[in-house]
């Protein structure tokens, strides 16, 4: 048994049925939780890795867009030189 770090509700989880890194949700408040320790069972608020990946994808897309703009500027400069 462990407590939700968000609402302190008791969560009944069998230590033998979960592994470190597993995710579950609190039945009381619905928070996404991650198993951070097995013996004793420890839970923490889960970080949303999908959001982090989405942010990384957006940064990569912005960098590509900036590179494209620089290439367009260079091509424009070359055509003016001719």
XYZ file of N, CA and C in Angstrom:
246
model
N 0.848 -1.175 0.000
C 0.000 0.000 0.000
C 0.895 1.240 0.000
N 0.442 2.272 -0.733
C 1.172 3.532 -0.806
C 0.167 4.676 -0.798
N 0.660 5.878 -0.598
C -0.199 7.055 -0.595
C 0.057 7.890 -1.837
N -1.014 8.480 -2.342
C -0.913 9.386 -3.484
C -0.192 10.651 -3.028
N 0.852 11.066 -3.740
C 1.565 12.288 -3.337
C 0.740 13.558 -3.578
N -0.311 13.458 -4.363
C -1.144 14.621 -4.669
C -2.231 14.829 -3.614
N -3.007 13.764 -3.329
C -4.157 13.924 -2.420
C -4.027 13.098 -1.135
N -2.948 12.342 -1.014
C -2.641 11.530 0.167
C -3.610 10.355 0.370
N -4.366 10.004 -0.663
C -5.262 8.851 -0.567
C -4.432 7.567 -0.555
N -4.918 6.575 0.187
C -4.238 5.284 0.199
C -4.541 4.538 -1.091
N -3.488 4.053 -1.728
C -3.640 3.319 -2.979
C -3.147 1.907 -2.738
N -4.037 0.968 -2.973
C -3.705 -0.431 -2.741
C -3.066 -1.013 -4.004
N -1.776 -1.267 -3.916
C -1.014 -1.812 -5.035
C -0.144 -2.933 -4.491
N -0.163 -4.066 -5.163
C 0.683 -5.188 -4.771
C 2.095 -4.936 -5.293
N 3.071 -4.873 -4.383
C 4.457 -4.602 -4.759
C 4.987 -5.598 -5.790
N 4.417 -6.786 -5.814
C 4.895 -7.821 -6.723
C 4.275 -7.698 -8.122
N 3.250 -6.872 -8.254
C 2.578 -6.698 -9.545
C 3.090 -5.493 -10.325
N 3.949 -4.668 -9.716
C 4.447 -3.464 -10.393
C 5.966 -3.466 -10.438
N 6.487 -2.732 -11.392
C 7.926 -2.541 -11.522
C 8.219 -1.054 -11.442
N 9.449 -0.729 -11.110
C 9.870 0.668 -11.079
C 9.677 1.262 -12.472
N 9.053 2.428 -12.527
C 8.781 3.082 -13.803
C 7.366 2.863 -14.311
N 6.647 1.896 -13.733
C 5.256 1.671 -14.140
C 4.411 2.890 -13.786
N 3.377 3.107 -14.580
C 2.494 4.228 -14.314
C 1.101 3.732 -13.973
N 0.459 4.451 -13.068
C -0.910 4.156 -12.684
C -1.582 5.462 -12.315
N -2.870 5.404 -12.049
C -3.562 6.644 -11.690
C -4.226 6.486 -10.333
N -4.342 7.589 -9.643
C -4.969 7.603 -8.330
C -6.479 7.497 -8.519
N -7.119 6.537 -7.844
C -8.567 6.389 -7.983
C -9.346 7.555 -7.359
N -8.712 8.294 -6.458
C -9.397 9.410 -5.793
C -9.336 10.699 -6.601
N -8.111 11.125 -6.980
C -7.974 12.426 -7.648
C -7.653 12.304 -9.140
N -7.325 11.092 -9.593
C -7.059 10.874 -11.006
C -5.667 11.255 -11.461
N -4.789 11.634 -10.548
C -3.428 12.014 -10.918
C -2.683 10.839 -11.523
N -1.863 11.134 -12.517
C -0.999 10.114 -13.112
C 0.197 9.938 -12.191
N 0.431 8.709 -11.793
C 1.505 8.407 -10.849
C 2.494 7.435 -11.459
N 3.730 7.524 -10.986
C 4.783 6.622 -11.441
C 5.372 5.914 -10.234
N 5.639 4.617 -10.386
C 6.280 3.845 -9.328
C 7.761 4.216 -9.335
N 8.219 4.822 -8.223
C 9.617 5.237 -8.131
C 10.435 4.346 -7.204
N 9.763 3.490 -6.463
C 10.438 2.563 -5.570
C 9.569 1.350 -5.332
N 10.209 0.212 -5.152
C 9.456 -1.034 -4.985
C 9.366 -1.455 -3.525
N 10.471 -1.445 -2.826
C 10.439 -1.932 -1.459
C 11.123 -0.920 -0.548
N 10.411 -0.057 0.104
C 8.949 0.033 0.145
C 8.399 0.675 -1.132
N 7.135 0.428 -1.389
C 6.469 0.972 -2.567
C 6.394 2.487 -2.455
N 6.928 3.181 -3.464
C 6.913 4.643 -3.482
C 6.307 5.123 -4.793
N 5.465 6.134 -4.696
C 4.820 6.720 -5.876
C 5.160 8.195 -5.948
N 5.243 8.702 -7.175
C 5.484 10.121 -7.396
C 4.605 10.564 -8.553
N 4.382 11.854 -8.666
C 3.607 12.391 -9.788
C 4.376 12.066 -11.068
N 3.692 11.489 -12.039
C 4.341 11.109 -13.294
C 4.595 12.345 -14.138
N 5.782 12.383 -14.735
C 6.069 13.459 -15.681
C 5.530 13.020 -17.023
N 4.982 13.962 -17.758
C 4.391 13.639 -19.052
C 5.468 13.731 -20.118
N 6.092 12.591 -20.429
C 7.185 12.569 -21.388
C 6.711 12.897 -22.790
N 5.449 12.621 -23.085
C 4.927 12.932 -24.410
C 4.986 14.430 -24.672
N 4.670 15.238 -23.658
C 4.736 16.683 -23.828
C 6.160 17.116 -24.089
N 7.120 16.521 -23.371
C 8.524 16.856 -23.593
C 8.934 16.525 -25.015
N 8.516 15.379 -25.516
C 8.853 14.983 -26.868
C 8.216 15.922 -27.876
N 6.977 16.336 -27.624
C 6.297 17.260 -28.517
C 7.035 18.592 -28.574
N 7.509 19.074 -27.406
C 8.258 20.318 -27.373
C 9.549 20.186 -28.160
N 10.231 19.040 -28.036
C 11.459 18.808 -28.787
C 11.168 18.812 -30.280
N 10.071 18.189 -30.682
C 9.701 18.150 -32.093
C 9.437 19.559 -32.617
N 8.778 20.385 -31.815
C 8.503 21.757 -32.226
C 9.787 22.550 -32.380
N 10.743 22.357 -31.448
C 12.019 23.051 -31.540
C 12.759 22.630 -32.805
N 12.742 21.330 -33.120
C 13.396 20.837 -34.324
C 12.755 21.439 -35.568
N 11.438 21.531 -35.576
C 10.728 22.099 -36.725
C 11.079 23.575 -36.887
N 11.189 24.312 -35.774
C 11.563 25.717 -35.837
C 12.962 25.886 -36.403
N 13.890 25.011 -35.988
C 15.255 25.080 -36.494
C 15.283 24.819 -37.996
N 14.508 23.848 -38.462
C 14.458 23.550 -39.889
C 13.891 24.736 -40.668
N 12.863 25.356 -40.099
C 12.238 26.505 -40.755
C 13.245 27.654 -40.860
N 14.018 27.884 -39.793
C 15.028 28.943 -39.822
C 16.095 28.642 -40.870
N 16.519 27.379 -40.982
C 17.504 26.992 -41.980
C 16.971 27.255 -43.384
N 15.706 26.936 -43.618
C 15.089 27.164 -44.920
C 15.057 28.654 -45.249
N 14.738 29.484 -44.258
C 14.697 30.922 -44.476
C 16.085 31.459 -44.830
N 17.121 30.945 -44.152
C 18.485 31.379 -44.441
C 18.880 30.987 -45.862
N 18.506 29.794 -46.295
C 18.810 29.347 -47.647
C 18.100 30.218 -48.672
N 16.859 30.581 -48.410
C 16.106 31.446 -49.314
C 16.779 32.818 -49.427
N 17.243 33.349 -48.289
C 17.927 34.640 -48.294
C 19.214 34.570 -49.112
N 19.961 33.465 -48.952
C 21.207 33.300 -49.697
C 20.927 33.218 -51.197
N 19.891 32.495 -51.584
C 19.542 32.381 -53.000
C 19.128 33.738 -53.559
N 18.409 34.521 -52.774
C 17.986 35.838 -53.207
C 19.197 36.749 -53.391
N 20.146 36.681 -52.460
C 21.369 37.476 -52.573
C 22.158 37.111 -53.814
N 22.246 35.832 -54.128
C 22.980 35.375 -55.298
C 22.332 35.873 -56.583
N 21.011 35.882 -56.625
C 20.331 36.331 -57.842
C 20.488 37.837 -58.022
N 20.619 38.576 -56.938
C 20.831 40.030 -57.029
C 22.241 40.350 -57.507
N 23.218 39.498 -57.159
C 24.601 39.688 -57.557
C 24.781 39.502 -59.053
N 23.942 38.712 -59.681
C 24.079 38.426 -61.100
C 23.651 39.552 -61.909
